PDB file of C-alpha atoms and ligand atoms in Angstrom:
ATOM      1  CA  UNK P 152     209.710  80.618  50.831  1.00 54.00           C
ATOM      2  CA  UNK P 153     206.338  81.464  49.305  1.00 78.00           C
ATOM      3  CA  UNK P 154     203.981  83.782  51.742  1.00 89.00           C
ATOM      4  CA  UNK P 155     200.539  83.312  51.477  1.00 93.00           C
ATOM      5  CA  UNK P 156     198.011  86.308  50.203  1.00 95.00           C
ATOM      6  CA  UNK P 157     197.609  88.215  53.492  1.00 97.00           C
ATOM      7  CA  UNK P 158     194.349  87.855  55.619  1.00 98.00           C
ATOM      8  CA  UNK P 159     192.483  91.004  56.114  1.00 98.00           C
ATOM      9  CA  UNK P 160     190.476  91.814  59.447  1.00 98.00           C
ATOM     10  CA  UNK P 161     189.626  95.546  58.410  1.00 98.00           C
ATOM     11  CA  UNK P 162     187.158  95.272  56.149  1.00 97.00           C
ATOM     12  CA  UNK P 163     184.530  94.149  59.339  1.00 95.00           C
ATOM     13  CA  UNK P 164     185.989  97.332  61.005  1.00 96.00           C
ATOM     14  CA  UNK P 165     188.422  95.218  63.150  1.00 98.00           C
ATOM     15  CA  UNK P 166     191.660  97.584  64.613  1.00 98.00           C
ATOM     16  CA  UNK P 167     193.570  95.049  67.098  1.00 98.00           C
ATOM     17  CA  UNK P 168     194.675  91.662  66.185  1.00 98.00           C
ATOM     18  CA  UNK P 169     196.882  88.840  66.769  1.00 98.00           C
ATOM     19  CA  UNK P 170     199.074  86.966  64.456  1.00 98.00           C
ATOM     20  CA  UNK P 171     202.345  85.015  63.503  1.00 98.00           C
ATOM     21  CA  UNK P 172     204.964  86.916  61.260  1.00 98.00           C
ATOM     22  CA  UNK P 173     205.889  85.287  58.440  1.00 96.00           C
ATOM     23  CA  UNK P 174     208.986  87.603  57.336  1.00 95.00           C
ATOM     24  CA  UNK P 175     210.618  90.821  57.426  1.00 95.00           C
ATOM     25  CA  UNK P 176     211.590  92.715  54.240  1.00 94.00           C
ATOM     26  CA  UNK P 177     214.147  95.613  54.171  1.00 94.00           C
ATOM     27  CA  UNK P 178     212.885  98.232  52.271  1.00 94.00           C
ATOM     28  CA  UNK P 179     214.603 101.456  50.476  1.00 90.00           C
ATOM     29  CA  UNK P 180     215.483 104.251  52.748  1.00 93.00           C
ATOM     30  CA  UNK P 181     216.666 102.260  55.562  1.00 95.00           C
ATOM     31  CA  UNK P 182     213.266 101.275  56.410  1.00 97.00           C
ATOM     32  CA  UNK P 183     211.480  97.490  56.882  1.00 97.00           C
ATOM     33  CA  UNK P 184     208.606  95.809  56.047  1.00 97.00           C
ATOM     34  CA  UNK P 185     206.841  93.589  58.685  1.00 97.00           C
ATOM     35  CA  UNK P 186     204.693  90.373  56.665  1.00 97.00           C
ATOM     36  CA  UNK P 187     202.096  88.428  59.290  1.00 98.00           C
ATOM     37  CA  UNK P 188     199.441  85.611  58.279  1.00 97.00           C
ATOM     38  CA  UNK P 189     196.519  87.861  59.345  1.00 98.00           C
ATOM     39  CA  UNK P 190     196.290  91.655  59.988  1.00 98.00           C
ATOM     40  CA  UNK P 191     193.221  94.758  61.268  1.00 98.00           C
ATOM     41  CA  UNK P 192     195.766  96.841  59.267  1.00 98.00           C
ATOM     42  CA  UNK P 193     194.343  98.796  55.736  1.00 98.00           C
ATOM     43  CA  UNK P 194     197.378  99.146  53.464  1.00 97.00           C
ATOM     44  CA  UNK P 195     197.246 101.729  50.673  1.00 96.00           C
ATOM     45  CA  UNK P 196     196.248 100.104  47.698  1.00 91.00           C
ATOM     46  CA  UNK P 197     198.869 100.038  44.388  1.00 86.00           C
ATOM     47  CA  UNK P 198     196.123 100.063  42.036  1.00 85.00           C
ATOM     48  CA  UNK P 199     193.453 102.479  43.286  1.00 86.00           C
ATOM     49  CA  UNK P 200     195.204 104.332  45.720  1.00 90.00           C
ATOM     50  CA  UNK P 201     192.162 106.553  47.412  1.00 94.00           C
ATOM     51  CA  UNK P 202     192.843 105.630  51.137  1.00 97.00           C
ATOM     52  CA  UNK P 203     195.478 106.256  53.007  1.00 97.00           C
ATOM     53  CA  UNK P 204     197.154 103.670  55.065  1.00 98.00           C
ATOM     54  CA  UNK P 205     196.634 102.778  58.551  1.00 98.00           C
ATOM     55  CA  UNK P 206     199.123 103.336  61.388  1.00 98.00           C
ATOM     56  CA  UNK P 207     199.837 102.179  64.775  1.00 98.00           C
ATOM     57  CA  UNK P 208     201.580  99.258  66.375  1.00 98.00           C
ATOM     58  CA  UNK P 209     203.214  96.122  66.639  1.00 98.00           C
ATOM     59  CA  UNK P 210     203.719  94.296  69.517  1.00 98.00           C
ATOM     60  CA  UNK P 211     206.940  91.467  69.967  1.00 98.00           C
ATOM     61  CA  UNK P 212     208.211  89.769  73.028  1.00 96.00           C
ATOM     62  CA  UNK P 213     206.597  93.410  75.199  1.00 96.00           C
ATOM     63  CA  UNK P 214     208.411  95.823  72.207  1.00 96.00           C
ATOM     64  CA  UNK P 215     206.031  98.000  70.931  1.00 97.00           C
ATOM     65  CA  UNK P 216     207.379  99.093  67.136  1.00 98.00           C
ATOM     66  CA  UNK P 217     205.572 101.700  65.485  1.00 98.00           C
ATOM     67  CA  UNK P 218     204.237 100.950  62.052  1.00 98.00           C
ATOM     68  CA  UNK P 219     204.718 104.604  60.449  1.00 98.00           C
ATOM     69  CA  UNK P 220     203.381 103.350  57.016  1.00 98.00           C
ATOM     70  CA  UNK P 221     201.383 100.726  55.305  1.00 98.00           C
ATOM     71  CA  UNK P 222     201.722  99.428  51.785  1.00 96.00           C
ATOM     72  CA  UNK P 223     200.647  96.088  49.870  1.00 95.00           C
ATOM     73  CA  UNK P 224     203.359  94.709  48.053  1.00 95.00           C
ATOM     74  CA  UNK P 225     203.586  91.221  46.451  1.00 94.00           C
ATOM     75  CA  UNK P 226     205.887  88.625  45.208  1.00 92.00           C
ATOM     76  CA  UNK P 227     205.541  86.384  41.768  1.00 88.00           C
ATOM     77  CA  UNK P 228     204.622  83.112  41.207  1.00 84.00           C
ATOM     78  CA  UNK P 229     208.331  81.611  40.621  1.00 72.00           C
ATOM     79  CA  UNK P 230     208.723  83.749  43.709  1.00 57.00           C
ATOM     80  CA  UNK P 231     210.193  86.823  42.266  1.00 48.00           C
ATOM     81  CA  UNK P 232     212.931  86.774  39.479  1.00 48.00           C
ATOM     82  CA  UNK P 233     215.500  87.312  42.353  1.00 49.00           C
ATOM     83  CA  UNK P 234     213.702  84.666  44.898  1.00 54.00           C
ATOM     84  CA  UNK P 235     211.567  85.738  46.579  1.00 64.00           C
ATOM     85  CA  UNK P 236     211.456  89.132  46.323  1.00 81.00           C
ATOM     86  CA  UNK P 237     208.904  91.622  47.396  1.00 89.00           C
ATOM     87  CA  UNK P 238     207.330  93.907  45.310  1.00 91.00           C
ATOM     88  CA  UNK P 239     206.025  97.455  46.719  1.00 92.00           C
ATOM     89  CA  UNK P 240     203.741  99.290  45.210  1.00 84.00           C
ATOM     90  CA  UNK P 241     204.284 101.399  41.668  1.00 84.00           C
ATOM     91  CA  UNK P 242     206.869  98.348  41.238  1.00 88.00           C
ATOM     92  CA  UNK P 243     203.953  95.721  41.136  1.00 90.00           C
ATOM     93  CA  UNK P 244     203.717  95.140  37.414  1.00 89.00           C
ATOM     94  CA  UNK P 245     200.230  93.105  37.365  1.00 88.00           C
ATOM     95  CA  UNK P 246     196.807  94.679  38.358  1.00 85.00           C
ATOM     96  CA  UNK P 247     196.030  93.651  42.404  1.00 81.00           C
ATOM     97  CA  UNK P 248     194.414  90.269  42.666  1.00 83.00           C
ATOM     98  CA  UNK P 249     196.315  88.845  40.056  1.00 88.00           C
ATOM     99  CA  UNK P 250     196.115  85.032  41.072  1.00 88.00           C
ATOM    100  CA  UNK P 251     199.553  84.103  40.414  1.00 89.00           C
ATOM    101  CA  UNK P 252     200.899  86.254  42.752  1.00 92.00           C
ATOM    102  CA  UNK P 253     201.125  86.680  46.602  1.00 93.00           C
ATOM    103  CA  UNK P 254     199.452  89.632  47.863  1.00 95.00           C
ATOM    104  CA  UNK P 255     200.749  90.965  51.251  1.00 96.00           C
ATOM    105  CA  UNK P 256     200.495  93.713  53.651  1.00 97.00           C
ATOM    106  CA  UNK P 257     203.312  95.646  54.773  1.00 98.00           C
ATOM    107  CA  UNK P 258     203.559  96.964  58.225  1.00 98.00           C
ATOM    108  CA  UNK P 259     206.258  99.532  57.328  1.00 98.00           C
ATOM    109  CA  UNK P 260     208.810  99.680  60.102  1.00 98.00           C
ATOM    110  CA  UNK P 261     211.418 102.774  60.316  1.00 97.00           C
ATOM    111  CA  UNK P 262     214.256 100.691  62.057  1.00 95.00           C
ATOM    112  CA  UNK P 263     215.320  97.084  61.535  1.00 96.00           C
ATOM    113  CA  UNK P 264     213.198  95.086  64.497  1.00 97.00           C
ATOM    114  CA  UNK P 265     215.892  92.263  64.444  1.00 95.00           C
ATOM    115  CA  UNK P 266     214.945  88.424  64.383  1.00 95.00           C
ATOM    116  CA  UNK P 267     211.054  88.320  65.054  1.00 97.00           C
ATOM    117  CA  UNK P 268     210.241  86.034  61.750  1.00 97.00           C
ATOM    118  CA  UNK P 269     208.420  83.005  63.662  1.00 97.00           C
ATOM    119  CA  UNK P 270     207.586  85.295  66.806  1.00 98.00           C
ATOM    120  CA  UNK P 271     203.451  86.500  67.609  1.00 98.00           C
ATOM    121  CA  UNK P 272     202.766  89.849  66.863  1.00 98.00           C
ATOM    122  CA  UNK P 273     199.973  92.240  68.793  1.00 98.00           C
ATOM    123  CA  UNK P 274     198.601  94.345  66.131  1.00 98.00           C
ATOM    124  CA  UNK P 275     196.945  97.941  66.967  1.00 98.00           C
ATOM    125  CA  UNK P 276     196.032 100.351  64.308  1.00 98.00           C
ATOM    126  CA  UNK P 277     195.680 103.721  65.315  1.00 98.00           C
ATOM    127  CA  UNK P 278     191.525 103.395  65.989  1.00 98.00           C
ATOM    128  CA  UNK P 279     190.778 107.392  65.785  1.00 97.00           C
ATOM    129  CA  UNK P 280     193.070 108.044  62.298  1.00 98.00           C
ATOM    130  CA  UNK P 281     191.232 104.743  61.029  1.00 98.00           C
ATOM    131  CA  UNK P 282     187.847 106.045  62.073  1.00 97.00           C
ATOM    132  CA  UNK P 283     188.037 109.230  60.649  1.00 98.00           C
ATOM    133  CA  UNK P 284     189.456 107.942  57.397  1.00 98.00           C
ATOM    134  CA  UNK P 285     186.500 105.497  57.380  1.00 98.00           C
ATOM    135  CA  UNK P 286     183.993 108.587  57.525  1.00 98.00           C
ATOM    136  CA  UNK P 287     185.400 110.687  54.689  1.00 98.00           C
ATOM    137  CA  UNK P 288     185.085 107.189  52.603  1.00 98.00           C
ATOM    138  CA  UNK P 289     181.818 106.345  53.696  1.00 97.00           C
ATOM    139  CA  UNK P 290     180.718 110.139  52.667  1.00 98.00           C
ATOM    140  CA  UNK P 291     182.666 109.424  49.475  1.00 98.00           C
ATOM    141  CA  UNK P 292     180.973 106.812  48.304  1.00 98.00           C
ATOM    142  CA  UNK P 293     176.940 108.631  49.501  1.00 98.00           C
ATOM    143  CA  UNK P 294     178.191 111.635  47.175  1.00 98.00           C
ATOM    144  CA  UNK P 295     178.708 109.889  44.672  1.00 98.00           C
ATOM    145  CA  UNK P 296     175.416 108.355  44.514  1.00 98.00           C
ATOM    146  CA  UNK P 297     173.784 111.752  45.226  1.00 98.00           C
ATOM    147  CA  UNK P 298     175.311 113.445  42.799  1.00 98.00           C
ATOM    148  CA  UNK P 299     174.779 110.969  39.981  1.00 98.00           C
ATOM    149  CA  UNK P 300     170.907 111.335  41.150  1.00 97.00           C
ATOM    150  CA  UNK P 301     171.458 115.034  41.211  1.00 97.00           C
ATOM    151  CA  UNK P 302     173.031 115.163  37.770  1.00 97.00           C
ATOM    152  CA  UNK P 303     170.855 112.820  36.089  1.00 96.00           C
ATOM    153  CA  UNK P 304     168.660 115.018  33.812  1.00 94.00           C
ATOM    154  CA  UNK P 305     172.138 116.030  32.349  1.00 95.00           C
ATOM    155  CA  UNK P 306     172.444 112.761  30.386  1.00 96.00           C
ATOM    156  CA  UNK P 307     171.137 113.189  26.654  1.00 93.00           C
ATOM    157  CA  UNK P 308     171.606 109.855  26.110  1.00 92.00           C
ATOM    158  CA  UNK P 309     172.057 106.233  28.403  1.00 93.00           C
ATOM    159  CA  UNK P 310     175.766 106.512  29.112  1.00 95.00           C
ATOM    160  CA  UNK P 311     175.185 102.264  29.341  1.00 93.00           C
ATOM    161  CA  UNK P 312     176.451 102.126  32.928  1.00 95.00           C
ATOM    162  CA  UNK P 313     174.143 102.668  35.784  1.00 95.00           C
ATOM    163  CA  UNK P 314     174.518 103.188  39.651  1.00 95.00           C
ATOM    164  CA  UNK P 315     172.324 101.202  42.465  1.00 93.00           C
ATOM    165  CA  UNK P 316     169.305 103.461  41.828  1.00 95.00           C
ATOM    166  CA  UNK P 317     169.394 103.274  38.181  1.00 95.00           C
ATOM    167  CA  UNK P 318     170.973 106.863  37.573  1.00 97.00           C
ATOM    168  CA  UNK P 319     173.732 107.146  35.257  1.00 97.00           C
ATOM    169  CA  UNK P 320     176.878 106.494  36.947  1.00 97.00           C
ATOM    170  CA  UNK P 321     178.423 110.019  35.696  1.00 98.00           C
ATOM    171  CA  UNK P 322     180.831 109.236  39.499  1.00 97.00           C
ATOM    172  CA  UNK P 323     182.180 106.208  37.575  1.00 95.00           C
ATOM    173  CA  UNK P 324     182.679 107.501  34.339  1.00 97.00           C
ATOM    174  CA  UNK P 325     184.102 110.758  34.976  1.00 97.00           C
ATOM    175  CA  UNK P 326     186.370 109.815  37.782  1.00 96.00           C
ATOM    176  CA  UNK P 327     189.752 111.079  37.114  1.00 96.00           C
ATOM    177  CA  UNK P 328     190.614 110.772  41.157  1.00 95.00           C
ATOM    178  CA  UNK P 329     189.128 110.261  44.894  1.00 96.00           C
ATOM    179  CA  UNK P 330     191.381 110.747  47.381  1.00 97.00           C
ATOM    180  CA  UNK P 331     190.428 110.772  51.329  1.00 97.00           C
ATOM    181  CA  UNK P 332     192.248 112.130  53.867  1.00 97.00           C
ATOM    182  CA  UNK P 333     191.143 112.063  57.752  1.00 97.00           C
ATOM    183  CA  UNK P 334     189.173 115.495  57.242  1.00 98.00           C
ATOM    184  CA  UNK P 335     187.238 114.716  53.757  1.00 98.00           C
ATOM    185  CA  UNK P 336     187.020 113.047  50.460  1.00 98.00           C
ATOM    186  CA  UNK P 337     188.095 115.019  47.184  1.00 98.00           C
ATOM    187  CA  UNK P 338     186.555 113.679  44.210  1.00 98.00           C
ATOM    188  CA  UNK P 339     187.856 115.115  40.959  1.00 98.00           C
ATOM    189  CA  UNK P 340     185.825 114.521  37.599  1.00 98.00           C
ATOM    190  CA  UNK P 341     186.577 115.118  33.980  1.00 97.00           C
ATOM    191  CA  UNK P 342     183.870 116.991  32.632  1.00 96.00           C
ATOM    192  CA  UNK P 343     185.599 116.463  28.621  1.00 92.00           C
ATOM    193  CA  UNK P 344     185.013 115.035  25.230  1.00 93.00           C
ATOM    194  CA  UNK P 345     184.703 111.512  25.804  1.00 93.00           C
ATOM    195  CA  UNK P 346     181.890 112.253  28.784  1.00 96.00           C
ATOM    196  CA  UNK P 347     180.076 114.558  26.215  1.00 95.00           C
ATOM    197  CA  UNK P 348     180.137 111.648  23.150  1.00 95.00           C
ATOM    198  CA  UNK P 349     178.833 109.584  25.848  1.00 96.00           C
ATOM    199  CA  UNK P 350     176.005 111.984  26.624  1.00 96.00           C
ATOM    200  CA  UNK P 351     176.301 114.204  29.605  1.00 96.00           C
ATOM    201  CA  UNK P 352     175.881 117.758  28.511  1.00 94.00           C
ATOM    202  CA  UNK P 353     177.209 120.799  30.936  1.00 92.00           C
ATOM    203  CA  UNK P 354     176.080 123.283  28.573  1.00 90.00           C
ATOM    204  CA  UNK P 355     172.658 125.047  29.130  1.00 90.00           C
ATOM    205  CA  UNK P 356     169.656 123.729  27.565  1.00 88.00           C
ATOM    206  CA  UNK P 357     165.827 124.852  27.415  1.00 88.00           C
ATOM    207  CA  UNK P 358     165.292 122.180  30.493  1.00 87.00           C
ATOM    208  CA  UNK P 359     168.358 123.328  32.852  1.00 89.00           C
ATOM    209  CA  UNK P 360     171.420 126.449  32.848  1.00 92.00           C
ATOM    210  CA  UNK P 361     175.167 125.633  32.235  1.00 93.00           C
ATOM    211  CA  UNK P 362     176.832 123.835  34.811  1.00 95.00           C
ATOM    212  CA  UNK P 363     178.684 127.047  35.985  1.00 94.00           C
ATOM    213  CA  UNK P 364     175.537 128.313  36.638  1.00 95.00           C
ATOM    214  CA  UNK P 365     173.528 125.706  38.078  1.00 95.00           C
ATOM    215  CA  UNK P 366     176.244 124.539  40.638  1.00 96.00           C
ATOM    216  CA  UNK P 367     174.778 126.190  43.636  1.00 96.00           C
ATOM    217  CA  UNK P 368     171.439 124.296  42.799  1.00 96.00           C
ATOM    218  CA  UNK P 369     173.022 121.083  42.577  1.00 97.00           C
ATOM    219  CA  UNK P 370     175.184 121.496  46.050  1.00 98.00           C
ATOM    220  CA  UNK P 371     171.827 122.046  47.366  1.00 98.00           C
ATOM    221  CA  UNK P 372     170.283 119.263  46.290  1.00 98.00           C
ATOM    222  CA  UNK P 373     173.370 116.770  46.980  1.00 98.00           C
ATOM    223  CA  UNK P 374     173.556 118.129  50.537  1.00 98.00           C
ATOM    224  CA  UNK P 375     170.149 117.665  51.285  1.00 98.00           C
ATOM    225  CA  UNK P 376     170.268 114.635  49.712  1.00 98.00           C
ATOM    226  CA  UNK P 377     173.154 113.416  52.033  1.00 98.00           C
ATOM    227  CA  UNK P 378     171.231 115.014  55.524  1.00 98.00           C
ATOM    228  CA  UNK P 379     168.708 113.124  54.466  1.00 97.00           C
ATOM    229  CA  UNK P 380     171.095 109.697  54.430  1.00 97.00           C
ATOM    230  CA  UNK P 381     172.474 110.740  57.883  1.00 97.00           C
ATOM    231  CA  UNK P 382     168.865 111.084  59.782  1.00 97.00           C
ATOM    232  CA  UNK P 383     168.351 107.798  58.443  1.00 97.00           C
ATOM    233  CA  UNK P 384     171.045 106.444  60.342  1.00 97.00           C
ATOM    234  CA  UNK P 385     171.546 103.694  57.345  1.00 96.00           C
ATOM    235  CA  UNK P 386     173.257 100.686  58.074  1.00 96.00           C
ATOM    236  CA  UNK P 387     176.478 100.049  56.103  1.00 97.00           C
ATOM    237  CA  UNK P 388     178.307  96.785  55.644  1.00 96.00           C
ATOM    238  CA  UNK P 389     181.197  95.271  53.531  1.00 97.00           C
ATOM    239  CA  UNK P 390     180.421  91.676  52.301  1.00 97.00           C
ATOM    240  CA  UNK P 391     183.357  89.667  51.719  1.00 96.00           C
ATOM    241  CA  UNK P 392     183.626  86.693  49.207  1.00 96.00           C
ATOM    242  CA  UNK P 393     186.458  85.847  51.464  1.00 96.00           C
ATOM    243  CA  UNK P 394     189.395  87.028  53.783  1.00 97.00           C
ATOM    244  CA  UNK P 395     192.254  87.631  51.333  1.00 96.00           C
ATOM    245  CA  UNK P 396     193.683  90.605  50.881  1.00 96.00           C
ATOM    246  CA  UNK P 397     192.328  90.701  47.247  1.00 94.00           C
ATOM    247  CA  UNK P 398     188.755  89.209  47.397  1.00 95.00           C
ATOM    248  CA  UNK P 399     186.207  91.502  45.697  1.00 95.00           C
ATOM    249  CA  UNK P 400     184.718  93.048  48.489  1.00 96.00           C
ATOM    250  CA  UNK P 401     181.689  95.391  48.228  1.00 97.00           C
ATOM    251  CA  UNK P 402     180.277  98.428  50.194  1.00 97.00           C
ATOM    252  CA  UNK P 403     176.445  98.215  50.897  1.00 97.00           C
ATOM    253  CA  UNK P 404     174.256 100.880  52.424  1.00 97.00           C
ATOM    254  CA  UNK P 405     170.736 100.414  53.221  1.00 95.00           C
ATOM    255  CA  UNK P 406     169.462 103.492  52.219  1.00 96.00           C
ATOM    256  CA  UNK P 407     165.422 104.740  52.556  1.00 94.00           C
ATOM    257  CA  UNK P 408     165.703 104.635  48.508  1.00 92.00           C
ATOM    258  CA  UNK P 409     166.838 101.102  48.366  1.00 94.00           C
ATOM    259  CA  UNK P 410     169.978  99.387  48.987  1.00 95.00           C
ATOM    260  CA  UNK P 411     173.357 100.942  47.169  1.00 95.00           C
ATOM    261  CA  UNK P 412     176.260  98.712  46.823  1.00 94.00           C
ATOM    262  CA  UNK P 413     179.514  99.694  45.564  1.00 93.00           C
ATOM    263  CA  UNK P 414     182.909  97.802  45.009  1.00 93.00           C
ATOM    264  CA  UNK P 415     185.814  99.017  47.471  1.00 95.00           C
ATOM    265  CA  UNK P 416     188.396  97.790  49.030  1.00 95.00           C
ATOM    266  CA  UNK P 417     188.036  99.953  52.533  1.00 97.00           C
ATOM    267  CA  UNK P 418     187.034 100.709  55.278  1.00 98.00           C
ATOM    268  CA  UNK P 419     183.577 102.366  56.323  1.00 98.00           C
ATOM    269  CA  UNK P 420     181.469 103.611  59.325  1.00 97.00           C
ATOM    270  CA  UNK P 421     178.714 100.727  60.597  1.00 97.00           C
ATOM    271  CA  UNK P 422     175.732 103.514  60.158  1.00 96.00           C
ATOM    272  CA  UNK P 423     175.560 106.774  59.084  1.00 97.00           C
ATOM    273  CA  UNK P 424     174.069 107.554  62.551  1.00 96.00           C
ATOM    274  CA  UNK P 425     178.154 108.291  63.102  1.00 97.00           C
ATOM    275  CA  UNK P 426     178.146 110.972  61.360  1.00 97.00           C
ATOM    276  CA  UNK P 427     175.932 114.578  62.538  1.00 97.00           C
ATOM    277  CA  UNK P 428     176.660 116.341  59.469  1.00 97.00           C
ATOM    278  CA  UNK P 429     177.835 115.387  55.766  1.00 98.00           C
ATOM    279  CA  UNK P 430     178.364 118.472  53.407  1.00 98.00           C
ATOM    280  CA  UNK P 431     179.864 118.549  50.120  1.00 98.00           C
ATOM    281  CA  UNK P 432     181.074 121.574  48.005  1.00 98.00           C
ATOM    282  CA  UNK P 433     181.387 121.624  44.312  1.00 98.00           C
ATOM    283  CA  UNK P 434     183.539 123.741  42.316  1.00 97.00           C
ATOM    284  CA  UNK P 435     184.089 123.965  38.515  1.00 96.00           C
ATOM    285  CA  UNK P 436     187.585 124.679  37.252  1.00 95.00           C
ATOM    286  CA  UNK P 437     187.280 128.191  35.016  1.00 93.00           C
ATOM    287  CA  UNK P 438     187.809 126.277  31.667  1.00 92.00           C
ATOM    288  CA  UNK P 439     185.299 124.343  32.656  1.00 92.00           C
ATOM    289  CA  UNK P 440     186.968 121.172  32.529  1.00 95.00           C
ATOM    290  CA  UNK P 441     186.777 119.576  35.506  1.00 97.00           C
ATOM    291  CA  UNK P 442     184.760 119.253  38.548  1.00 98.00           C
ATOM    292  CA  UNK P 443     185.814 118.935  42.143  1.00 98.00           C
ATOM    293  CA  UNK P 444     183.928 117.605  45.157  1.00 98.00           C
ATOM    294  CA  UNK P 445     185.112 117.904  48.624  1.00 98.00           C
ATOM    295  CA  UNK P 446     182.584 116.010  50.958  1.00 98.00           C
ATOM    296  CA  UNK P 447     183.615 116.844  54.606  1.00 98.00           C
ATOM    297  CA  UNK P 448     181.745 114.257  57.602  1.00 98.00           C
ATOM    298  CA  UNK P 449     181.198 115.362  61.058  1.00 97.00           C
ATOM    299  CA  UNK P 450     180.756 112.848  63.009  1.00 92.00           C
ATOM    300  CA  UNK P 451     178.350 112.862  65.921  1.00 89.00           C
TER     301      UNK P 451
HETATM  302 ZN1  LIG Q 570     185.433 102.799  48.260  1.00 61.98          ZN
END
């Protein structure tokens, strides 16, 4: 049997929904995965794996099974060398929205349900784990357009890749990770050769001190920055070419400065007016090679 790519409800910010399961996958370690047409549920992502899953429920026949992880797997186009087989994560070997494949999302079961293939499933994600993991990505994606503002007279030369407000995109190209977690976002950047042949230049100059040096300065000016985003109570939305798992969805913010857009495939806050406080804190490894942002929302 071929599934179909799984439709997504999360990206609106949706946590309960309804829908027909399509098949049920054992899994290693004695544990099952749970495929329906349609899901609220936000599965860690093989490719780009910043945010964590979702977790919660689903609801068969009045048993309530708790999902106690969520993954996106996928099957081939001759439906898997073995026939269907389901692919989970690190053992997908195409890039996510490959259009050959099936893309699914697996509601990650730690007993077998039994026969529920054909049956209507309630689906709840846990609402205050989701909103709190929305927050730290919402403030993950704000610092990194403050800090590319902040870090913009650093650039000797145009890197050739821009953010929303014109400002090189030093998030982008020095990314080596983002992860979120339900407390804050940890951005970690590469501050090494290849950045520096591009142009960006930590080392002090007559216009501005080394990086080391000028780090307090620039938390300053990110935070305030980011206080500023949060009085404005900025609306965010995702837009969505369509509901597949894999469509190319973006994040937009309607910030006083214009509006920002960013791919993602998460989830997000509606405005910023959720959050009372967003604070990030920079530190430089002691080599000097890499630089670490943890961005921490409180929400109101
Ligand atoms: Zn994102």
């Amino acid at each position: 049997m071929t599934l179909p790519t799984t439709h997504v409800s999360f990206p609106a910010g949706a946590v309960t929904g309804e829908s027909t399961v399509l098949a049920v996958h054992p899994l290693d370690g004695g544990r099952y995965a749970v495929v329906t047409g349609a899901t609220p549920f936000h599965p860690l992502d093989h490719t780009w794996p910043d945010q964590p899953a979702d977790l919660g429920t689903l609801t068969v026949d009045g048993v309530e099974l708790p999902v106690v992880d969520c993954l996106t797997g996928a099957v081939g186009p001759d439906g898997g060398s073995d026939g269907g087989a389901v692919l989970v994560g690190a053992d997908i070997p195409v890039r996510r929205g490959d259009e050959e494949w099936s893309w699914l999302v697996l509601h990650v079961l730690a007993a077998d349900p039994g026969d529920i293939v054909g049956r209507t499933a309630a689906l709840a994600v846990d609402a205050g784990r989701r909103g709190a993991l929305s927050a730290s990505h919402s403030g993950c994606h704000l610092l990194a357009l403050a800090l590319n503002e902040a870090l913009a007279p650093r650039w000797r030369k145009d890197p050739g890749r821009t953010d929303a407000f014109g400002h090189p995109d030093f998030d982008s190209l020095a990314m080596a990770s983002s992860v979120m977690d339900t407390e804050a976002s940890t951005d970690t950047y590469r501050l090494g050769k290849s950045l520096r042949k591009k142009g960006f230049t930590a080392e002090p100059t007559e216009e501005f001190p080394a990086l080391a040096d000028a780090l307090p300065e620039l938390t300053e000016a990110v935070n305030r920055r980011l206080a500023g985003w949060v009085a404005a109570d900025a609306a965010v939305r995702i837009d969505v070419p369509g509901p597949e798992l894999t469509a190319r969805r973006e994040w937009n913010c309607e910030l006083p400065e214009g509006a920002a857009r960013i791919f993602c495939g998460g989830t997000h806050l509606h405005h910023l007016g959720e959050l009372a406080e967003l604070r990030t804190e920079l530190r430089l490894s002691e080599d000097g090679s890499e630089l670490v942002a943890v961005t921490r929302p409180k929400r109101a």
